GROMACS .gro file of C-alpha atoms in nm:
model
  440
    1MET     CA    1  -4.244  -0.532  -5.588
    2HIS     CA    2  -4.516  -0.268  -5.638
    3PRO     CA    3  -4.431   0.075  -5.485
    4ARG     CA    4  -4.748   0.069  -5.274
    5ALA     CA    5  -4.625  -0.248  -5.102
    6LEU     CA    6  -4.308  -0.066  -4.991
    7ARG     CA    7  -4.492   0.219  -4.820
    8PRO     CA    8  -4.550   0.035  -4.484
    9LEU     CA    9  -4.183  -0.058  -4.470
   10LEU     CA   10  -4.083   0.300  -4.544
   11ARG     CA   11  -4.310   0.434  -4.269
   12LEU     CA   12  -4.165   0.179  -4.024
   13SER     CA   13  -3.810   0.278  -4.114
   14LEU     CA   14  -3.885   0.649  -4.065
   15ALA     CA   15  -4.043   0.577  -3.728
   16ALA     CA   16  -3.735   0.380  -3.620
   17LEU     CA   17  -3.484   0.651  -3.711
   18PRO     CA   18  -3.517   0.855  -3.386
   19TRP     CA   19  -3.477   0.541  -3.178
   20LEU     CA   20  -3.171   0.436  -3.378
   21ALA     CA   21  -3.017   0.782  -3.346
   22ALA     CA   22  -3.071   0.776  -2.968
   23MET     CA   23  -2.906   0.437  -2.939
   24LEU     CA   24  -2.605   0.551  -3.137
   25ALA     CA   25  -2.572   0.858  -2.916
   26GLN     CA   26  -2.528   0.644  -2.602
   27PRO     CA   27  -2.166   0.598  -2.485
   28LEU     CA   28  -2.022   0.256  -2.549
   29SER     CA   29  -1.946   0.057  -2.236
   30ALA     CA   30  -1.575   0.019  -2.159
   31THR     CA   31  -1.430  -0.327  -2.214
   32PRO     CA   32  -1.397  -0.488  -1.870
   33ALA     CA   33  -1.045  -0.540  -1.736
   34TYR     CA   34  -0.931  -0.680  -1.402
   35VAL     CA   35  -0.631  -0.605  -1.183
   36THR     CA   36  -0.522  -0.740  -0.846
   37ILE     CA   37  -0.306  -0.541  -0.602
   38GLY     CA   38  -0.058  -0.731  -0.386
   39THR     CA   39  -0.046  -0.565  -0.043
   40GLY     CA   40   0.057  -0.695   0.300
   41ALA     CA   41  -0.078  -0.823   0.631
   42LEU     CA   42  -0.442  -0.757   0.718
   43ASN     CA   43  -0.345  -0.552   1.023
   44GLY     CA   44  -0.080  -0.346   0.844
   45VAL     CA   45  -0.114  -0.039   0.621
   46TYR     CA   46  -0.050  -0.191   0.276
   47TYR     CA   47  -0.376  -0.386   0.286
   48PRO     CA   48  -0.610  -0.091   0.357
   49THR     CA   49  -0.407   0.122   0.112
   50GLY     CA   50  -0.465  -0.134  -0.162
   51GLY     CA   51  -0.829  -0.151  -0.056
   52ALA     CA   52  -0.860   0.227  -0.086
   53ILE     CA   53  -0.724   0.217  -0.442
   54CYS     CA   54  -0.962  -0.066  -0.534
   55ARG     CA   55  -1.256   0.114  -0.377
   56LEU     CA   56  -1.206   0.424  -0.591
   57LEU     CA   57  -1.151   0.221  -0.908
   58ASN     CA   58  -1.457   0.003  -0.852
   59ASP     CA   59  -1.681   0.297  -0.764
   60ASP     CA   60  -1.633   0.426  -1.120
   61SER     CA   61  -1.579   0.097  -1.305
   62SER     CA   62  -1.903   0.134  -1.503
   63ASN     CA   63  -1.737   0.428  -1.682
   64HIS     CA   64  -1.382   0.304  -1.736
   65GLY     CA   65  -1.426  -0.075  -1.713
   66LEU     CA   66  -1.134  -0.143  -1.476
   67HIS     CA   67  -1.219  -0.370  -1.180
   68CYS     CA   68  -0.986  -0.418  -0.885
   69THR     CA   69  -0.923  -0.684  -0.620
   70VAL     CA   70  -0.697  -0.649  -0.315
   71GLN     CA   71  -0.485  -0.946  -0.206
   72SER     CA   72  -0.328  -0.990   0.136
   73THR     CA   73   0.033  -1.112   0.117
   74SER     CA   74   0.342  -1.134   0.336
   75GLY     CA   75   0.475  -0.807   0.194
   76SER     CA   76   0.714  -0.649  -0.052
   77ILE     CA   77   0.928  -0.945  -0.160
   78ALA     CA   78   0.626  -1.173  -0.198
   79ASN     CA   79   0.456  -0.901  -0.403
   80LEU     CA   80   0.748  -0.876  -0.644
   81ALA     CA   81   0.753  -1.253  -0.688
   82ALA     CA   82   0.378  -1.263  -0.753
   83LEU     CA   83   0.408  -0.972  -0.996
   84ALA     CA   84   0.679  -1.151  -1.194
   85LYS     CA   85   0.462  -1.464  -1.218
   86GLY     CA   86   0.158  -1.268  -1.333
   87ASP     CA   87  -0.047  -1.361  -1.026
   88ILE     CA   88  -0.102  -0.990  -0.955
   89GLN     CA   89  -0.083  -0.683  -1.178
   90LEU     CA   90  -0.002  -0.412  -0.923
   91ALA     CA   91   0.222  -0.431  -0.617
   92LEU     CA   92   0.301  -0.222  -0.312
   93VAL     CA   93   0.674  -0.245  -0.239
   94GLN     CA   94   0.900  -0.061   0.005
   95SER     CA   95   1.165   0.152  -0.168
   96ASP     CA   96   1.479  -0.026  -0.045
   97VAL     CA   97   1.347  -0.367  -0.155
   98LEU     CA   98   1.257  -0.214  -0.490
   99TYR     CA   99   1.609  -0.076  -0.530
  100HIS     CA  100   1.762  -0.416  -0.458
  101ALA     CA  101   1.530  -0.588  -0.709
  102ALA     CA  102   1.624  -0.337  -0.979
  103HIS     CA  103   1.997  -0.379  -0.910
  104GLY     CA  104   2.028  -0.747  -0.822
  105SER     CA  105   2.151  -0.673  -0.470
  106GLY     CA  106   2.045  -0.745  -0.112
  107PRO     CA  107   1.788  -1.028  -0.106
  108PHE     CA  108   1.818  -1.049  -0.487
  109ALA     CA  109   2.198  -1.088  -0.490
  110GLY     CA  110   2.303  -1.335  -0.759
  111GLN     CA  111   2.000  -1.255  -0.974
  112THR     CA  112   2.010  -1.043  -1.286
  113PRO     CA  113   1.866  -0.696  -1.222
  114ASN     CA  114   1.497  -0.684  -1.313
  115ASP     CA  115   1.434  -0.432  -1.591
  116GLN     CA  116   1.063  -0.515  -1.627
  117LEU     CA  117   0.951  -0.323  -1.318
  118ARG     CA  118   0.792   0.018  -1.369
  119SER     CA  119   0.699   0.289  -1.119
  120LEU     CA  120   0.347   0.429  -1.095
  121LEU     CA  121   0.316   0.628  -0.773
  122ARG     CA  122   0.496   0.696  -0.447
  123LEU     CA  123   0.269   0.670  -0.145
  124HIS     CA  124   0.315   0.695   0.233
  125LYS     CA  125   0.630   0.672   0.442
  126GLU     CA  126   0.708   0.347   0.624
  127SER     CA  127   0.927   0.386   0.929
  128LEU     CA  128   1.164   0.126   1.062
  129THR     CA  129   1.003   0.072   1.400
  130LEU     CA  130   1.176  -0.073   1.706
  131LEU     CA  131   0.942  -0.215   1.969
  132ALA     CA  132   1.067  -0.321   2.312
  133SER     CA  133   0.878  -0.533   2.561
  134ALA     CA  134   0.754  -0.378   2.883
  135THR     CA  135   1.005  -0.577   3.090
  136SER     CA  136   1.314  -0.550   2.870
  137ASN     CA  137   1.482  -0.239   3.022
  138ILE     CA  138   1.560  -0.123   2.666
  139SER     CA  139   1.545   0.254   2.623
  140THR     CA  140   1.795   0.322   2.340
  141LEU     CA  141   1.902   0.150   2.020
  142ALA     CA  142   2.236   0.054   2.177
  143ASP     CA  143   2.054  -0.137   2.452
  144ILE     CA  144   1.936  -0.411   2.215
  145GLU     CA  145   2.284  -0.556   2.159
  146GLY     CA  146   2.294  -0.913   2.289
  147LYS     CA  147   1.919  -0.919   2.362
  148ARG     CA  148   1.645  -1.142   2.219
  149VAL     CA  149   1.554  -0.940   1.910
  150ASP     CA  150   1.332  -1.031   1.615
  151LEU     CA  151   1.493  -0.881   1.304
  152GLY     CA  152   1.199  -0.961   1.077
  153ALA     CA  153   1.086  -1.277   0.903
  154PRO     CA  154   1.336  -1.430   0.657
  155ASN     CA  155   1.295  -1.293   0.304
  156SER     CA  156   1.085  -1.002   0.426
  157GLY     CA  157   1.108  -0.627   0.385
  158ASP     CA  158   1.143  -0.597   0.763
  159ARG     CA  159   1.460  -0.807   0.750
  160VAL     CA  160   1.604  -0.609   0.455
  161THR     CA  161   1.577  -0.277   0.639
  162SER     CA  162   1.681  -0.403   0.982
  163ARG     CA  163   1.987  -0.570   0.824
  164ALA     CA  164   2.086  -0.237   0.672
  165LEU     CA  165   2.072  -0.084   1.020
  166LEU     CA  166   2.273  -0.370   1.172
  167ASP     CA  167   2.542  -0.325   0.907
  168ALA     CA  168   2.557   0.047   0.981
  169MET     CA  169   2.592  -0.026   1.355
  170GLY     CA  170   2.863  -0.287   1.295
  171TRP     CA  171   2.648  -0.565   1.440
  172GLN     CA  172   2.604  -0.924   1.323
  173GLU     CA  173   2.282  -1.123   1.336
  174SER     CA  174   2.459  -1.379   1.554
  175GLN     CA  175   2.483  -1.117   1.831
  176PHE     CA  176   2.109  -1.143   1.891
  177ALA     CA  177   1.936  -1.442   2.046
  178VAL     CA  178   1.609  -1.507   1.868
  179PRO     CA  179   1.375  -1.772   2.011
  180PRO     CA  180   1.192  -1.987   1.755
  181VAL     CA  181   0.843  -1.876   1.659
  182ALA     CA  182   0.550  -2.098   1.574
  183SER     CA  183   0.472  -1.909   1.254
  184ALA     CA  184   0.527  -1.575   1.084
  185SER     CA  185   0.171  -1.475   1.175
  186ASN     CA  186   0.245  -1.453   1.548
  187ARG     CA  187   0.618  -1.379   1.559
  188LEU     CA  188   0.576  -1.062   1.772
  189GLU     CA  189   0.363  -1.226   2.039
  190GLY     CA  190   0.690  -1.280   2.226
  191LEU     CA  191   0.677  -0.910   2.320
  192CYS     CA  192   0.369  -1.000   2.523
  193ASN     CA  193   0.458  -1.340   2.667
  194GLY     CA  194   0.813  -1.255   2.775
  195THR     CA  195   1.008  -1.459   2.517
  196LEU     CA  196   1.119  -1.156   2.315
  197ASP     CA  197   1.295  -0.837   2.427
  198ALA     CA  198   1.257  -0.630   2.110
  199ALA     CA  199   1.151  -0.650   1.747
  200PHE     CA  200   1.198  -0.454   1.425
  201LEU     CA  201   0.928  -0.396   1.167
  202VAL     CA  202   0.877  -0.160   0.875
  203ALA     CA  203   0.535   0.000   0.905
  204GLY     CA  204   0.323   0.294   0.806
  205HIS     CA  205   0.173   0.475   1.102
  206PRO     CA  206  -0.068   0.448   1.269
  207ASN     CA  207  -0.061   0.069   1.247
  208GLN     CA  208  -0.334  -0.147   1.397
  209GLY     CA  209  -0.096  -0.427   1.498
  210ILE     CA  210   0.122  -0.182   1.692
  211VAL     CA  211  -0.190  -0.042   1.859
  212ASP     CA  212  -0.252  -0.392   1.990
  213LEU     CA  213   0.105  -0.455   2.106
  214THR     CA  214   0.140  -0.119   2.281
  215GLY     CA  215  -0.206  -0.137   2.438
  216ARG     CA  216  -0.252  -0.501   2.530
  217CYS     CA  217   0.114  -0.574   2.609
  218GLN     CA  218   0.255  -0.227   2.694
  219ALA     CA  219   0.528  -0.261   2.428
  220ARG     CA  220   0.727   0.060   2.382
  221LEU     CA  221   0.861   0.244   2.075
  222ILE     CA  222   1.239   0.301   2.090
  223PRO     CA  223   1.415   0.580   1.894
  224ILE     CA  224   1.649   0.481   1.609
  225GLU     CA  225   1.902   0.760   1.590
  226GLY     CA  226   2.271   0.841   1.623
  227GLU     CA  227   2.586   0.897   1.420
  228GLN     CA  228   2.573   0.557   1.249
  229VAL     CA  229   2.213   0.618   1.142
  230ASP     CA  230   2.312   0.957   0.999
  231LYS     CA  231   2.584   0.788   0.790
  232LEU     CA  232   2.335   0.527   0.669
  233LEU     CA  233   2.096   0.795   0.545
  234LYS     CA  234   2.375   0.975   0.359
  235GLN     CA  235   2.492   0.654   0.193
  236TYR     CA  236   2.155   0.525   0.070
  237PRO     CA  237   1.914   0.773  -0.093
  238TYR     CA  238   1.614   0.541  -0.061
  239TYR     CA  239   1.620   0.598   0.316
  240GLU     CA  240   1.509   0.925   0.474
  241ARG     CA  241   1.477   1.067   0.822
  242SER     CA  242   1.139   1.016   0.986
  243ARG     CA  243   0.949   1.072   1.309
  244ILE     CA  244   0.661   0.867   1.442
  245GLY     CA  245   0.413   1.127   1.565
  246ALA     CA  246   0.329   1.163   1.932
  247ASN     CA  247   0.014   1.005   2.078
  248LEU     CA  248  -0.038   0.760   1.794
  249TYR     CA  249  -0.024   0.465   2.034
  250PRO     CA  250  -0.116   0.392   2.395
  251GLY     CA  251   0.154   0.523   2.629
  252GLN     CA  252   0.347   0.699   2.348
  253THR     CA  253   0.332   1.065   2.451
  254SER     CA  254   0.623   1.201   2.245
  255ALA     CA  255   0.745   1.172   1.888
  256VAL     CA  256   0.996   0.896   1.813
  257ALA     CA  257   1.294   0.955   1.583
  258THR     CA  258   1.378   0.691   1.322
  259PHE     CA  259   1.425   0.657   0.945
  260ALA     CA  260   1.189   0.546   0.674
  261VAL     CA  261   1.139   0.398   0.331
  262THR     CA  262   0.848   0.486   0.106
  263ALA     CA  263   0.569   0.262  -0.019
  264GLU     CA  264   0.588   0.245  -0.398
  265LEU     CA  265   0.307   0.133  -0.631
  266VAL     CA  266   0.467  -0.061  -0.917
  267ALA     CA  267   0.372  -0.279  -1.211
  268GLU     CA  268   0.534  -0.475  -1.491
  269ALA     CA  269   0.616  -0.290  -1.813
  270SER     CA  270   0.364  -0.517  -1.989
  271LEU     CA  271   0.062  -0.378  -1.801
  272PRO     CA  272  -0.150  -0.197  -2.065
  273GLU     CA  273  -0.101   0.178  -2.071
  274ASP     CA  274  -0.474   0.248  -2.070
  275GLN     CA  275  -0.516   0.058  -1.741
  276VAL     CA  276  -0.232   0.252  -1.579
  277ARG     CA  277  -0.374   0.578  -1.711
  278THR     CA  278  -0.718   0.490  -1.573
  279LEU     CA  279  -0.574   0.419  -1.228
  280ARG     CA  280  -0.375   0.742  -1.230
  281ASP     CA  281  -0.671   0.949  -1.348
  282VAL     CA  282  -0.910   0.804  -1.090
  283LEU     CA  283  -0.665   0.871  -0.804
  284SER     CA  284  -0.588   1.218  -0.941
  285ARG     CA  285  -0.953   1.320  -0.957
  286ASN     CA  286  -1.031   1.172  -0.616
  287LEU     CA  287  -0.711   1.245  -0.425
  288LYS     CA  288  -0.886   1.413  -0.133
  289GLN     CA  289  -1.115   1.115  -0.087
  290PHE     CA  290  -0.819   0.877  -0.119
  291THR     CA  291  -0.625   1.051   0.158
  292ARG     CA  292  -0.923   1.009   0.394
  293LEU     CA  293  -0.943   0.633   0.357
  294HIS     CA  294  -0.653   0.567   0.596
  295PRO     CA  295  -0.468   0.797   0.839
  296ALA     CA  296  -0.127   0.706   0.686
  297LEU     CA  297  -0.243   0.859   0.357
  298THR     CA  298  -0.351   1.197   0.494
  299THR     CA  299  -0.025   1.377   0.409
  300LEU     CA  300  -0.017   1.273   0.042
  301THR     CA  301  -0.004   1.554  -0.215
  302PRO     CA  302   0.020   1.552  -0.596
  303GLU     CA  303   0.387   1.641  -0.566
  304SER     CA  304   0.477   1.382  -0.303
  305MET     CA  305   0.310   1.106  -0.506
  306GLN     CA  306   0.544   1.148  -0.803
  307ALA     CA  307   0.748   0.829  -0.832
  308GLY     CA  308   1.115   0.847  -0.745
  309ASP     CA  309   1.413   0.755  -0.958
  310ILE     CA  310   1.456   0.392  -0.852
  311LEU     CA  311   1.268   0.258  -1.157
  312PRO     CA  312   1.164   0.387  -1.499
  313LEU     CA  313   0.813   0.528  -1.510
  314HIS     CA  314   0.541   0.325  -1.673
  315PRO     CA  315   0.447   0.488  -2.008
  316GLY     CA  316   0.088   0.522  -1.885
  317MET     CA  317   0.211   0.779  -1.629
  318LEU     CA  318   0.392   1.007  -1.872
  319ASP     CA  319   0.114   1.224  -2.018
  320ALA     CA  320  -0.071   1.501  -1.833
  321ALA     CA  321  -0.283   1.402  -1.536
  322PRO     CA  322  -0.640   1.531  -1.490
  323THR     CA  323  -0.740   1.795  -1.238
  324LEU     CA  324  -0.854   1.699  -0.889
  325LEU     CA  325  -1.230   1.707  -0.853
  326PRO     CA  326  -1.395   1.931  -0.591
  327ASP     CA  327  -1.512   1.762  -0.274
  328ALA     CA  328  -1.843   1.582  -0.305
  329PRO     CA  329  -2.105   1.645  -0.035
  330SER     CA  330  -2.091   1.381   0.234
  331GLY     CA  331  -2.272   1.282   0.546
  332ALA     CA  332  -2.134   1.292   0.897
  333GLU     CA  333  -1.765   1.369   0.894
  334ALA     CA  334  -1.509   1.181   1.098
  335THR     CA  335  -1.257   1.374   1.298
  336SER     CA  336  -0.883   1.375   1.249
  337GLY     CA  337  -0.614   1.351   1.510
  338ALA     CA  338  -0.401   1.106   1.703
  339LEU     CA  339  -0.503   0.762   1.804
  340PRO     CA  340  -0.668   0.754   2.144
  341THR     CA  341  -0.449   0.628   2.422
  342ALA     CA  342  -0.732   0.461   2.607
  343PRO     CA  343  -0.640   0.121   2.748
  344SER     CA  344  -0.900  -0.053   2.536
  345ALA     CA  345  -0.659  -0.147   2.257
  346PRO     CA  346  -0.801  -0.398   2.014
  347THR     CA  347  -0.729  -0.760   2.077
  348SER     CA  348  -0.831  -0.880   1.732
  349ALA     CA  349  -0.535  -0.871   1.501
  350ALA     CA  350  -0.705  -0.824   1.168
  351THR     CA  351  -0.893  -0.511   1.071
  352PRO     CA  352  -0.978  -0.578   0.707
  353LEU     CA  353  -1.195  -0.368   0.481
  354GLU     CA  354  -1.564  -0.433   0.445
  355GLY     CA  355  -1.637  -0.588   0.108
  356ALA     CA  356  -1.272  -0.651   0.025
  357GLU     CA  357  -1.204  -1.000  -0.100
  358VAL     CA  358  -0.891  -1.148   0.056
  359LEU     CA  359  -0.719  -1.387  -0.180
  360PRO     CA  360  -0.484  -1.654  -0.037
  361GLU     CA  361  -0.170  -1.511   0.119
  362GLN     CA  362   0.140  -1.535  -0.099
  363PRO     CA  363   0.470  -1.661   0.047
  364ALA     CA  364   0.778  -1.444   0.056
  365GLY     CA  365   1.116  -1.519  -0.094
  366ALA     CA  366   1.031  -1.648  -0.442
  367THR     CA  367   1.301  -1.592  -0.701
  368LEU     CA  368   1.240  -1.321  -0.957
  369PRO     CA  369   1.304  -1.389  -1.327
  370ALA     CA  370   1.636  -1.277  -1.467
  371SER     CA  371   1.641  -0.969  -1.688
  372PRO     CA  372   1.895  -0.713  -1.820
  373ASP     CA  373   2.006  -0.404  -1.630
  374ALA     CA  374   1.748  -0.147  -1.534
  375VAL     CA  375   1.715   0.157  -1.756
  376THR     CA  376   1.704   0.524  -1.666
  377THR     CA  377   1.391   0.694  -1.544
  378GLU     CA  378   1.172   0.979  -1.660
  379GLN     CA  379   0.986   1.240  -1.456
  380ALA     CA  380   0.609   1.203  -1.434
  381PRO     CA  381   0.381   1.505  -1.467
  382ALA     CA  382   0.259   1.620  -1.128
  383LEU     CA  383  -0.098   1.548  -1.029
  384THR     CA  384  -0.284   1.877  -1.039
  385THR     CA  385  -0.514   2.022  -0.776
  386LEU     CA  386  -0.787   2.280  -0.743
  387PRO     CA  387  -0.818   2.512  -0.441
  388THR     CA  388  -0.891   2.304  -0.133
  389GLN     CA  389  -1.231   2.305   0.030
  390ALA     CA  390  -1.329   2.211   0.383
  391GLU     CA  391  -1.194   1.863   0.435
  392ALA     CA  392  -1.314   1.568   0.636
  393ALA     CA  393  -1.062   1.319   0.772
  394ILE     CA  394  -1.113   0.967   0.892
  395THR     CA  395  -1.049   0.910   1.261
  396GLN     CA  396  -0.689   0.805   1.328
  397GLY     CA  397  -0.655   0.432   1.372
  398SER     CA  398  -0.983   0.342   1.201
  399GLN     CA  399  -0.992   0.155   0.874
  400PRO     CA  400  -1.190   0.228   0.556
  401ASP     CA  401  -1.522   0.058   0.573
  402ALA     CA  402  -1.530  -0.066   0.216
  403ALA     CA  403  -1.281  -0.133  -0.058
  404GLY     CA  404  -1.550  -0.181  -0.316
  405VAL     CA  405  -1.347  -0.474  -0.440
  406THR     CA  406  -1.488  -0.705  -0.704
  407THR     CA  407  -1.384  -1.033  -0.854
  408PRO     CA  408  -1.384  -1.101  -1.230
  409SER     CA  409  -1.726  -1.260  -1.196
  410ALA     CA  410  -1.878  -0.937  -1.069
  411ALA     CA  411  -1.932  -0.643  -1.297
  412LYS     CA  412  -1.921  -0.375  -1.028
  413SER     CA  413  -1.931  -0.338  -0.653
  414THR     CA  414  -2.090  -0.040  -0.488
  415ALA     CA  415  -1.907   0.089  -0.180
  416PRO     CA  416  -2.098   0.232   0.114
  417THR     CA  417  -1.989   0.544   0.296
  418ALA     CA  418  -1.689   0.496   0.524
  419THR     CA  419  -1.761   0.438   0.890
  420PRO     CA  420  -1.512   0.422   1.174
  421ALA     CA  421  -1.600   0.065   1.271
  422PRO     CA  422  -1.454  -0.187   1.023
  423VAL     CA  423  -1.637  -0.502   0.925
  424SER     CA  424  -1.470  -0.824   0.820
  425PRO     CA  425  -1.479  -0.880   0.443
  426SER     CA  426  -1.694  -1.141   0.282
  427GLY     CA  427  -1.487  -1.445   0.200
  428ALA     CA  428  -1.217  -1.360   0.454
  429SER     CA  429  -1.157  -1.590   0.744
  430SER     CA  430  -1.169  -1.431   1.086
  431VAL     CA  431  -0.829  -1.390   1.251
  432THR     CA  432  -0.819  -1.427   1.627
  433GLY     CA  433  -0.574  -1.537   1.891
  434ASP     CA  434  -0.208  -1.438   1.868
  435THR     CA  435  -0.126  -1.106   1.710
  436PRO     CA  436   0.002  -1.134   1.352
  437ALA     CA  437   0.318  -0.941   1.279
  438PRO     CA  438   0.195  -0.600   1.158
  439ALA     CA  439   0.431  -0.590   0.859
  440GLN     CA  440   0.381  -0.323   0.595
   0.00000   0.00000   0.00000
């Protein structure tokens, strides 16, 4: 070809060079990945906690590519079963249930200890809560002996913890008369209709289901304390002393002594390290915002969120965590404090997050796969913080307004600013009528 014929092509190539350089300078989009968090009942604390995690992940998914969905389940044991089957990738599990799964004891007796579970983060405390009906004449733990007491649904975290207390007290399940319930979703309605004297549940506080039971039905919180409880706490390190703060519920004017487990965020060892690291980094940078998305999270600190020694740490948690970002400017700030004790307690059981997709509830009690003994654990680096600035806190008892949750078919969901009044999520059926058990 004659050189003159090449000149137009050369000029075109030179003109295209700046455009090509600009394109190459743009950051490459992260490969999309999807995780689902198994949580708990809609009116508990696990569900909005999972929604808060998903909201923060999805708000920044255009940068890191990780998309998150929250799934309502029947709690810890169901979450471990779903995790083992690969139906979910992250799970919220109470610490005593986690210990039993790792050691093949308790509800997992007869199964080989599961060595595939890995710790990510430790979250809020969950207190064993004893509720008594308004007409039961129960004022102490000893008063429940021989009464109609719900010990928790079979194969549930509630039952695991209440059984530990019964063993410490020297009681047998047969000493308590438990009327049949229509379903697990309304098992505590007996506190309102007179068929139940008391009930145990493991819950983070404040809990929307307990707000309903104490407001609508005048159920009362009973202290769990005494010499036998002290021995229980010394014997099992995954239990710790706890107090349910005063004025969290209608009619509850003083703090209530009890003991607690902790909510642990766990995954399988096979979950890719980069996904775990992304989750950790997002929560580290936005810890202040995370703690405002539900009142039960307000006391979390970088130090308190370090996973305990029940499980090995996931490798994605072992390198240095990023520094907490300064507070971003926000609009009107909600106030912090105790739940109001006004008589207008909610009568709707579910208080789900706006925009959070609720996948079908998973049953409890599925058998976990057998695996060799659990291995030893390593210490995770602490999340780091900058000096605190003026903080806003969400009103006690309100739920986050948006989880920002997406499904695999959606690239990203934008989450609106939190408002005190929750809105039912798209795709979630409305729950009305009898109060679901506010587990987890």
